[in-house]
N, CA, C and O atoms as a CHARMM CRD file, in Angstrom:
* protein
*
  280
    1    1 MET  N    -20.00600-198.10700  22.74100 PROA 1      0.00000
    2    1 MET  CA   -19.30100-198.05300  23.99800 PROA 1      0.00000
    3    1 MET  C    -19.04100-199.48400  24.47000 PROA 1      0.00000
    4    1 MET  O    -19.92300-200.33800  24.37800 PROA 1      0.00000
    5    2 LYS  N    -17.85200-199.74200  24.96500 PROA 2      0.00000
    6    2 LYS  CA   -17.46800-201.08100  25.41500 PROA 2      0.00000
    7    2 LYS  C    -18.09000-201.39700  26.77700 PROA 2      0.00000
    8    2 LYS  O    -18.13300-200.54700  27.66600 PROA 2      0.00000
    9    3 ARG  N    -18.56700-202.62500  26.92200 PROA 3      0.00000
   10    3 ARG  CA   -19.17900-203.06300  28.17400 PROA 3      0.00000
   11    3 ARG  C    -18.09600-203.47900  29.17200 PROA 3      0.00000
   12    3 ARG  O    -17.01900-203.92800  28.77800 PROA 3      0.00000
   13    4 VAL  N    -18.38600-203.32700  30.44500 PROA 4      0.00000
   14    4 VAL  CA   -17.46100-203.64100  31.52900 PROA 4      0.00000
   15    4 VAL  C    -17.61100-205.11400  31.89300 PROA 4      0.00000
   16    4 VAL  O    -18.73000-205.61100  32.01300 PROA 4      0.00000
   17    5 SER  N    -16.49100-205.81500  32.06900 PROA 5      0.00000
   18    5 SER  CA   -16.56400-207.23700  32.36500 PROA 5      0.00000
   19    5 SER  C    -16.27600-207.58000  33.82300 PROA 5      0.00000
   20    5 SER  O    -16.41500-208.73900  34.21200 PROA 5      0.00000
   21    6 GLN  N    -15.88100-206.61500  34.63200 PROA 6      0.00000
   22    6 GLN  CA   -15.64500-206.87800  36.05000 PROA 6      0.00000
   23    6 GLN  C    -16.89500-206.52800  36.85900 PROA 6      0.00000
   24    6 GLN  O    -17.74800-205.78000  36.38200 PROA 6      0.00000
   25    7 PRO  N    -17.01100-207.06200  38.08200 PROA 7      0.00000
   26    7 PRO  CA   -18.17500-206.76400  38.92300 PROA 7      0.00000
   27    7 PRO  C    -18.27800-205.26300  39.22100 PROA 7      0.00000
   28    7 PRO  O    -17.27000-204.58300  39.41100 PROA 7      0.00000
   29    8 ALA  N    -19.49500-204.77300  39.25600 PROA 8      0.00000
   30    8 ALA  CA   -19.73100-203.35400  39.55800 PROA 8      0.00000
   31    8 ALA  C    -20.81900-203.23700  40.61700 PROA 8      0.00000
   32    8 ALA  O    -21.78000-204.00700  40.62500 PROA 8      0.00000
   33    9 LEU  N    -20.65600-202.27400  41.50100 PROA 9      0.00000
   34    9 LEU  CA   -21.63100-201.98600  42.54500 PROA 9      0.00000
   35    9 LEU  C    -22.13200-200.56600  42.35000 PROA 9      0.00000
   36    9 LEU  O    -21.34100-199.62300  42.33400 PROA 9      0.00000
   37   10 ALA  N    -23.43700-200.41000  42.20100 PROA 10     0.00000
   38   10 ALA  CA   -24.05400-199.08400  42.14100 PROA 10     0.00000
   39   10 ALA  C    -24.76400-198.85600  43.47100 PROA 10     0.00000
   40   10 ALA  O    -25.56000-199.69100  43.90200 PROA 10     0.00000
   41   11 ILE  N    -24.48200-197.74400  44.11700 PROA 11     0.00000
   42   11 ILE  CA   -25.12200-197.40800  45.38800 PROA 11     0.00000
   43   11 ILE  C    -26.14400-196.32400  45.11400 PROA 11     0.00000
   44   11 ILE  O    -25.82100-195.27300  44.56200 PROA 11     0.00000
   45   12 TRP  N    -27.38300-196.59100  45.50400 PROA 12     0.00000
   46   12 TRP  CA   -28.50400-195.73700  45.12400 PROA 12     0.00000
   47   12 TRP  C    -29.25300-195.24800  46.35900 PROA 12     0.00000
   48   12 TRP  O    -29.78100-196.04700  47.13300 PROA 12     0.00000
   49   13 GLY  N    -29.29300-193.94100  46.53300 PROA 13     0.00000
   50   13 GLY  CA   -30.08300-193.34100  47.61100 PROA 13     0.00000
   51   13 GLY  C    -31.47700-193.02200  47.09600 PROA 13     0.00000
   52   13 GLY  O    -31.63300-192.15500  46.23600 PROA 13     0.00000
   53   14 ASN  N    -32.47700-193.70100  47.60000 PROA 14     0.00000
   54   14 ASN  CA   -33.85100-193.50700  47.12300 PROA 14     0.00000
   55   14 ASN  C    -34.49000-192.19500  47.57400 PROA 14     0.00000
   56   14 ASN  O    -35.55100-191.82000  47.07400 PROA 14     0.00000
   57   15 SER  N    -33.86000-191.50300  48.50300 PROA 15     0.00000
   58   15 SER  CA   -34.39500-190.21600  48.96300 PROA 15     0.00000
   59   15 SER  C    -33.71100-189.03600  48.28000 PROA 15     0.00000
   60   15 SER  O    -33.67600-187.93200  48.82400 PROA 15     0.00000
   61   16 ASP  N    -33.18000-189.26800  47.11000 PROA 16     0.00000
   62   16 ASP  CA   -32.50300-188.21900  46.33900 PROA 16     0.00000
   63   16 ASP  C    -33.54500-187.35400  45.63500 PROA 16     0.00000
   64   16 ASP  O    -34.16700-187.78900  44.66700 PROA 16     0.00000
   65   17 GLY  N    -33.73100-186.14700  46.11600 PROA 17     0.00000
   66   17 GLY  CA   -34.69600-185.23700  45.52400 PROA 17     0.00000
   67   17 GLY  C    -34.12300-184.39400  44.39400 PROA 17     0.00000
   68   17 GLY  O    -34.84000-183.58900  43.80100 PROA 17     0.00000
   69   18 SER  N    -32.83800-184.56900  44.08700 PROA 18     0.00000
   70   18 SER  CA   -32.21000-183.72400  43.07500 PROA 18     0.00000
   71   18 SER  C    -32.33400-184.27500  41.65900 PROA 18     0.00000
   72   18 SER  O    -31.99600-183.58900  40.69500 PROA 18     0.00000
   73   19 HSD  N    -32.81100-185.49800  41.52900 PROA 19     0.00000
   74   19 HSD  CA   -32.95100-186.10300  40.20900 PROA 19     0.00000
   75   19 HSD  C    -34.36700-186.65100  40.03400 PROA 19     0.00000
   76   19 HSD  O    -35.03500-187.02600  40.99800 PROA 19     0.00000
   77   20 ARG  N    -34.79300-186.68400  38.79500 PROA 20     0.00000
   78   20 ARG  CA   -36.09800-187.26700  38.51000 PROA 20     0.00000
   79   20 ARG  C    -36.03900-188.77300  38.72500 PROA 20     0.00000
   80   20 ARG  O    -34.95600-189.35700  38.75700 PROA 20     0.00000
   81   21 GLU  N    -37.17900-189.38800  38.86900 PROA 21     0.00000
   82   21 GLU  CA   -37.27000-190.83100  39.02900 PROA 21     0.00000
   83   21 GLU  C    -36.70000-191.51100  37.78400 PROA 21     0.00000
   84   21 GLU  O    -37.09300-191.19100  36.66300 PROA 21     0.00000
   85   22 THR  N    -35.78700-192.43600  37.98200 PROA 22     0.00000
   86   22 THR  CA   -35.18200-193.14200  36.85500 PROA 22     0.00000
   87   22 THR  C    -35.15200-194.64300  37.13400 PROA 22     0.00000
   88   22 THR  O    -35.37300-195.09000  38.26000 PROA 22     0.00000
   89   23 ASP  N    -34.88100-195.38200  36.11100 PROA 23     0.00000
   90   23 ASP  CA   -34.75000-196.82900  36.23000 PROA 23     0.00000
   91   23 ASP  C    -33.40900-197.15000  36.86600 PROA 23     0.00000
   92   23 ASP  O    -32.36000-196.88800  36.27800 PROA 23     0.00000
   93   24 ARG  N    -33.44000-197.70500  38.04400 PROA 24     0.00000
   94   24 ARG  CA   -32.20200-198.00600  38.75700 PROA 24     0.00000
   95   24 ARG  C    -31.33200-198.99900  38.00100 PROA 24     0.00000
   96   24 ARG  O    -30.10400-198.91100  38.04500 PROA 24     0.00000
   97   25 GLN  N    -31.95400-199.93300  37.31300 PROA 25     0.00000
   98   25 GLN  CA   -31.19100-200.92600  36.56600 PROA 25     0.00000
   99   25 GLN  C    -30.35900-200.29400  35.45200 PROA 25     0.00000
  100   25 GLN  O    -29.38200-200.88700  34.99600 PROA 25     0.00000
  101   26 SER  N    -30.73800-199.10200  35.01400 PROA 26     0.00000
  102   26 SER  CA   -29.96200-198.43900  33.96700 PROA 26     0.00000
  103   26 SER  C    -28.55100-198.11200  34.44400 PROA 26     0.00000
  104   26 SER  O    -27.65900-197.88800  33.62700 PROA 26     0.00000
  105   27 SER  N    -28.34200-198.08400  35.75400 PROA 27     0.00000
  106   27 SER  CA   -27.00500-197.83700  36.28800 PROA 27     0.00000
  107   27 SER  C    -26.03600-198.94200  35.92100 PROA 27     0.00000
  108   27 SER  O    -24.82200-198.73800  35.91900 PROA 27     0.00000
  109   28 LEU  N    -26.56700-200.10000  35.61500 PROA 28     0.00000
  110   28 LEU  CA   -25.71400-201.24000  35.30100 PROA 28     0.00000
  111   28 LEU  C    -25.76300-201.64400  33.83000 PROA 28     0.00000
  112   28 LEU  O    -25.32300-202.74100  33.48700 PROA 28     0.00000
  113   29 TRP  N    -26.27600-200.80300  32.96700 PROA 29     0.00000
  114   29 TRP  CA   -26.46800-201.19300  31.56700 PROA 29     0.00000
  115   29 TRP  C    -25.16500-201.50900  30.83800 PROA 29     0.00000
  116   29 TRP  O    -25.18700-202.20600  29.82400 PROA 29     0.00000
  117   30 LEU  N    -24.04900-201.02000  31.32500 PROA 30     0.00000
  118   30 LEU  CA   -22.76300-201.32900  30.69900 PROA 30     0.00000
  119   30 LEU  C    -22.03000-202.49200  31.36600 PROA 30     0.00000
  120   30 LEU  O    -20.91400-202.83000  30.97200 PROA 30     0.00000
  121   31 CYS  N    -22.64600-203.09500  32.36000 PROA 31     0.00000
  122   31 CYS  CA   -21.97600-204.14500  33.13300 PROA 31     0.00000
  123   31 CYS  C    -22.48100-205.52000  32.73700 PROA 31     0.00000
  124   31 CYS  O    -23.66800-205.81900  32.87400 PROA 31     0.00000
  125   32 ASP  N    -21.57900-206.35300  32.24700 PROA 32     0.00000
  126   32 ASP  CA   -21.92800-207.71500  31.84900 PROA 32     0.00000
  127   32 ASP  C    -21.69900-208.74700  32.94500 PROA 32     0.00000
  128   32 ASP  O    -22.16700-209.87900  32.82600 PROA 32     0.00000
  129   33 HSD  N    -21.00400-208.38900  33.98800 PROA 33     0.00000
  130   33 HSD  CA   -20.65400-209.36200  35.01200 PROA 33     0.00000
  131   33 HSD  C    -21.88100-209.72200  35.84900 PROA 33     0.00000
  132   33 HSD  O    -22.60900-208.83200  36.28900 PROA 33     0.00000
  133   34 PRO  N    -22.12100-211.02400  36.07600 PROA 34     0.00000
  134   34 PRO  CA   -23.32000-211.44200  36.82000 PROA 34     0.00000
  135   34 PRO  C    -23.33200-211.01800  38.29000 PROA 34     0.00000
  136   34 PRO  O    -24.39600-210.98400  38.90800 PROA 34     0.00000
  137   35 ALA  N    -22.17800-210.69700  38.85500 PROA 35     0.00000
  138   35 ALA  CA   -22.13400-210.26600  40.25400 PROA 35     0.00000
  139   35 ALA  C    -22.44100-208.77500  40.42000 PROA 35     0.00000
  140   35 ALA  O    -22.54700-208.29500  41.54800 PROA 35     0.00000
  141   36 SER  N    -22.58200-208.05100  39.33500 PROA 36     0.00000
  142   36 SER  CA   -22.90800-206.62100  39.42100 PROA 36     0.00000
  143   36 SER  C    -24.28500-206.45100  40.04700 PROA 36     0.00000
  144   36 SER  O    -25.20100-207.23100  39.78800 PROA 36     0.00000
  145   37 ARG  N    -24.41200-205.42900  40.86900 PROA 37     0.00000
  146   37 ARG  CA   -25.69700-205.22600  41.54500 PROA 37     0.00000
  147   37 ARG  C    -25.87300-203.78200  42.00100 PROA 37     0.00000
  148   37 ARG  O    -24.95100-202.96700  41.95100 PROA 37     0.00000
  149   38 ILE  N    -27.08900-203.50400  42.44500 PROA 38     0.00000
  150   38 ILE  CA   -27.42900-202.19000  42.98700 PROA 38     0.00000
  151   38 ILE  C    -27.77800-202.35300  44.45700 PROA 38     0.00000
  152   38 ILE  O    -28.56800-203.22200  44.82400 PROA 38     0.00000
  153   39 ALA  N    -27.19100-201.52300  45.28400 PROA 39     0.00000
  154   39 ALA  CA   -27.53600-201.47300  46.70400 PROA 39     0.00000
  155   39 ALA  C    -28.38000-200.22100  46.90100 PROA 39     0.00000
  156   39 ALA  O    -27.90000-199.10500  46.70000 PROA 39     0.00000
  157   40 GLU  N    -29.63300-200.40500  47.29400 PROA 40     0.00000
  158   40 GLU  CA   -30.55300-199.27700  47.47400 PROA 40     0.00000
  159   40 GLU  C    -30.75500-198.97600  48.94900 PROA 40     0.00000
  160   40 GLU  O    -30.82400-199.87900  49.78200 PROA 40     0.00000
  161   41 TYR  N    -30.84700-197.67800  49.25400 PROA 41     0.00000
  162   41 TYR  CA   -31.06400-197.20600  50.61300 PROA 41     0.00000
  163   41 TYR  C    -32.21600-196.21100  50.61200 PROA 41     0.00000
  164   41 TYR  O    -32.11700-195.12300  50.04600 PROA 41     0.00000
  165   42 GLU  N    -33.29900-196.59900  51.24900 PROA 42     0.00000
  166   42 GLU  CA   -34.50100-195.76000  51.28500 PROA 42     0.00000
  167   42 GLU  C    -34.26400-194.42800  51.99400 PROA 42     0.00000
  168   42 GLU  O    -34.83300-193.41000  51.60000 PROA 42     0.00000
  169   43 ASP  N    -33.44000-194.42400  53.02300 PROA 43     0.00000
  170   43 ASP  CA   -33.26900-193.23600  53.86100 PROA 43     0.00000
  171   43 ASP  C    -32.09100-192.35200  53.46700 PROA 43     0.00000
  172   43 ASP  O    -31.80300-191.37400  54.15600 PROA 43     0.00000
  173   44 LEU  N    -31.40600-192.67400  52.37600 PROA 44     0.00000
  174   44 LEU  CA   -30.27400-191.86300  51.94200 PROA 44     0.00000
  175   44 LEU  C    -30.59200-191.17100  50.62900 PROA 44     0.00000
  176   44 LEU  O    -31.44500-191.61400  49.86100 PROA 44     0.00000
  177   45 GLY  N    -29.88400-190.06900  50.38800 PROA 45     0.00000
  178   45 GLY  CA   -30.17000-189.27100  49.20600 PROA 45     0.00000
  179   45 GLY  C    -29.06600-189.29700  48.16800 PROA 45     0.00000
  180   45 GLY  O    -28.53100-190.35600  47.83800 PROA 45     0.00000
  181   46 HSD  N    -28.72800-188.11500  47.65300 PROA 46     0.00000
  182   46 HSD  CA   -27.81000-187.97900  46.53000 PROA 46     0.00000
  183   46 HSD  C    -26.37000-188.36700  46.86700 PROA 46     0.00000
  184   46 HSD  O    -25.63700-188.81900  45.98700 PROA 46     0.00000
  185   47 PHE  N    -25.96200-188.20300  48.09900 PROA 47     0.00000
  186   47 PHE  CA   -24.59700-188.50700  48.51400 PROA 47     0.00000
  187   47 PHE  C    -24.59000-189.54300  49.63500 PROA 47     0.00000
  188   47 PHE  O    -24.20000-189.22400  50.75800 PROA 47     0.00000
  189   48 PRO  N    -25.01000-190.77100  49.35800 PROA 48     0.00000
  190   48 PRO  CA   -25.09200-191.77500  50.41600 PROA 48     0.00000
  191   48 PRO  C    -23.75700-192.02900  51.11100 PROA 48     0.00000
  192   48 PRO  O    -23.72400-192.32400  52.30600 PROA 48     0.00000
  193   49 GLU  N    -22.66300-191.91600  50.37000 PROA 49     0.00000
  194   49 GLU  CA   -21.34500-192.15200  50.95700 PROA 49     0.00000
  195   49 GLU  C    -20.95100-191.08800  51.97400 PROA 49     0.00000
  196   49 GLU  O    -20.06400-191.31600  52.79700 PROA 49     0.00000
  197   50 LEU  N    -21.59700-189.93700  51.92300 PROA 50     0.00000
  198   50 LEU  CA   -21.36200-188.87500  52.91500 PROA 50     0.00000
  199   50 LEU  C    -22.42000-188.89200  54.01200 PROA 50     0.00000
  200   50 LEU  O    -22.14900-188.49000  55.14300 PROA 50     0.00000
  201   51 GLU  N    -23.60900-189.34900  53.68700 PROA 51     0.00000
  202   51 GLU  CA   -24.72000-189.35000  54.63400 PROA 51     0.00000
  203   51 GLU  C    -24.61400-190.46300  55.67400 PROA 51     0.00000
  204   51 GLU  O    -25.05300-190.29100  56.81100 PROA 51     0.00000
  205   52 ASP  N    -24.03700-191.59500  55.29400 PROA 52     0.00000
  206   52 ASP  CA   -23.86400-192.71100  56.22900 PROA 52     0.00000
  207   52 ASP  C    -22.59000-193.46300  55.84400 PROA 52     0.00000
  208   52 ASP  O    -22.62900-194.52400  55.22100 PROA 52     0.00000
  209   53 VAL  N    -21.47800-192.88300  56.23200 PROA 53     0.00000
  210   53 VAL  CA   -20.16000-193.38400  55.84100 PROA 53     0.00000
  211   53 VAL  C    -19.97000-194.84200  56.25200 PROA 53     0.00000
  212   53 VAL  O    -19.52800-195.65900  55.44400 PROA 53     0.00000
  213   54 GLU  N    -20.29300-195.17000  57.48000 PROA 54     0.00000
  214   54 GLU  CA   -20.04700-196.52000  57.98000 PROA 54     0.00000
  215   54 GLU  C    -20.86800-197.57600  57.23200 PROA 54     0.00000
  216   54 GLU  O    -20.35100-198.64400  56.90200 PROA 54     0.00000
  217   55 ARG  N    -22.11700-197.28600  56.97000 PROA 55     0.00000
  218   55 ARG  CA   -22.98100-198.25200  56.28300 PROA 55     0.00000
  219   55 ARG  C    -22.52500-198.46300  54.83400 PROA 55     0.00000
  220   55 ARG  O    -22.49000-199.59300  54.34800 PROA 55     0.00000
  221   56 ILE  N    -22.18200-197.38100  54.15900 PROA 56     0.00000
  222   56 ILE  CA   -21.73500-197.50200  52.77300 PROA 56     0.00000
  223   56 ILE  C    -20.37000-198.18200  52.70700 PROA 56     0.00000
  224   56 ILE  O    -20.12100-198.99400  51.81600 PROA 56     0.00000
  225   57 TYR  N    -19.49800-197.85600  53.63800 PROA 57     0.00000
  226   57 TYR  CA   -18.19800-198.52500  53.70200 PROA 57     0.00000
  227   57 TYR  C    -18.38600-200.03700  53.88300 PROA 57     0.00000
  228   57 TYR  O    -17.71200-200.82700  53.22300 PROA 57     0.00000
  229   58 ALA  N    -19.29200-200.43500  54.76600 PROA 58     0.00000
  230   58 ALA  CA   -19.57000-201.85400  54.99500 PROA 58     0.00000
  231   58 ALA  C    -20.12300-202.50800  53.72400 PROA 58     0.00000
  232   58 ALA  O    -19.76900-203.64500  53.41200 PROA 58     0.00000
  233   59 GLU  N    -20.98100-201.80300  52.99500 PROA 59     0.00000
  234   59 GLU  CA   -21.54100-202.32100  51.74300 PROA 59     0.00000
  235   59 GLU  C    -20.44000-202.55400  50.71600 PROA 59     0.00000
  236   59 GLU  O    -20.39400-203.60300  50.07300 PROA 59     0.00000
  237   60 ILE  N    -19.55800-201.57800  50.56600 PROA 60     0.00000
  238   60 ILE  CA   -18.46800-201.69200  49.60100 PROA 60     0.00000
  239   60 ILE  C    -17.50900-202.81100  49.99900 PROA 60     0.00000
  240   60 ILE  O    -17.08100-203.59800  49.15500 PROA 60     0.00000
  241   61 ARG  N    -17.18000-202.87600  51.26800 PROA 61     0.00000
  242   61 ARG  CA   -16.28200-203.93700  51.75200 PROA 61     0.00000
  243   61 ARG  C    -16.86700-205.31700  51.50000 PROA 61     0.00000
  244   61 ARG  O    -16.16300-206.21600  51.04100 PROA 61     0.00000
  245   62 ALA  N    -18.14100-205.49100  51.79300 PROA 62     0.00000
  246   62 ALA  CA   -18.80400-206.77900  51.57000 PROA 62     0.00000
  247   62 ALA  C    -18.80500-207.13300  50.08600 PROA 62     0.00000
  248   62 ALA  O    -18.56400-208.28200  49.71600 PROA 62     0.00000
  249   63 PHE  N    -19.07500-206.14500  49.24100 PROA 63     0.00000
  250   63 PHE  CA   -19.08400-206.38200  47.79200 PROA 63     0.00000
  251   63 PHE  C    -17.70200-206.81700  47.30700 PROA 63     0.00000
  252   63 PHE  O    -17.58300-207.77800  46.54700 PROA 63     0.00000
  253   64 VAL  N    -16.67400-206.11900  47.74000 PROA 64     0.00000
  254   64 VAL  CA   -15.31200-206.46400  47.32600 PROA 64     0.00000
  255   64 VAL  C    -14.94900-207.85200  47.83000 PROA 64     0.00000
  256   64 VAL  O    -14.35600-208.63900  47.09300 PROA 64     0.00000
  257   65 THR  N    -15.29200-208.16000  49.05800 PROA 65     0.00000
  258   65 THR  CA   -15.00200-209.49000  49.61700 PROA 65     0.00000
  259   65 THR  C    -15.75200-210.57600  48.83700 PROA 65     0.00000
  260   65 THR  O    -15.17400-211.60800  48.49400 PROA 65     0.00000
  261   66 ASP  N    -17.01900-210.34500  48.56400 PROA 66     0.00000
  262   66 ASP  CA   -17.84900-211.33200  47.85700 PROA 66     0.00000
  263   66 ASP  C    -17.40600-211.56600  46.42100 PROA 66     0.00000
  264   66 ASP  O    -17.56800-212.66600  45.89200 PROA 66     0.00000
  265   67 THR  N    -16.85100-210.54700  45.79100 PROA 67     0.00000
  266   67 THR  CA   -16.51200-210.65200  44.36700 PROA 67     0.00000
  267   67 THR  C    -15.00900-210.79500  44.11300 PROA 67     0.00000
  268   67 THR  O    -14.59000-210.88900  42.95900 PROA 67     0.00000
  269   68 SER  N    -14.20600-210.81200  45.15500 PROA 68     0.00000
  270   68 SER  CA   -12.75200-210.84700  44.96100 PROA 68     0.00000
  271   68 SER  C    -12.27300-212.14400  44.32000 PROA 68     0.00000
  272   68 SER  O    -11.20300-212.16100  43.71200 PROA 68     0.00000
  273   69 ALA  N    -13.02200-213.21100  44.43700 PROA 69     0.00000
  274   69 ALA  CA   -12.63000-214.48100  43.84100 PROA 69     0.00000
  275   69 ALA  C    -13.03000-214.57700  42.37000 PROA 69     0.00000
  276   69 ALA  O    -12.58400-215.48500  41.66900 PROA 69     0.00000
  277   70 ASP  N    -13.87000-213.64500  41.89300 PROA 70     0.00000
  278   70 ASP  CA   -14.35700-213.68800  40.50700 PROA 70     0.00000
  279   70 ASP  C    -13.28600-213.28300  39.51500 PROA 70     0.00000
  280   70 ASP  O    -13.53600-213.26700  38.31000 PROA 70     0.00000
């Protein structure tokens, strides 16, 4: 499988009871870009983008702004 060369953001809700405990870093195993990262939220679950729209929107906006020059 080909690795991704652009920045990637993984959003992770730590209160997700629908999946077993996994290695969060595995979400980025295909991403080679150094700006790729994981944003973790202790109080959000499986659908963080629906549980706190404004906070996740702000996270995505900040990521795009921070990485747009890359």
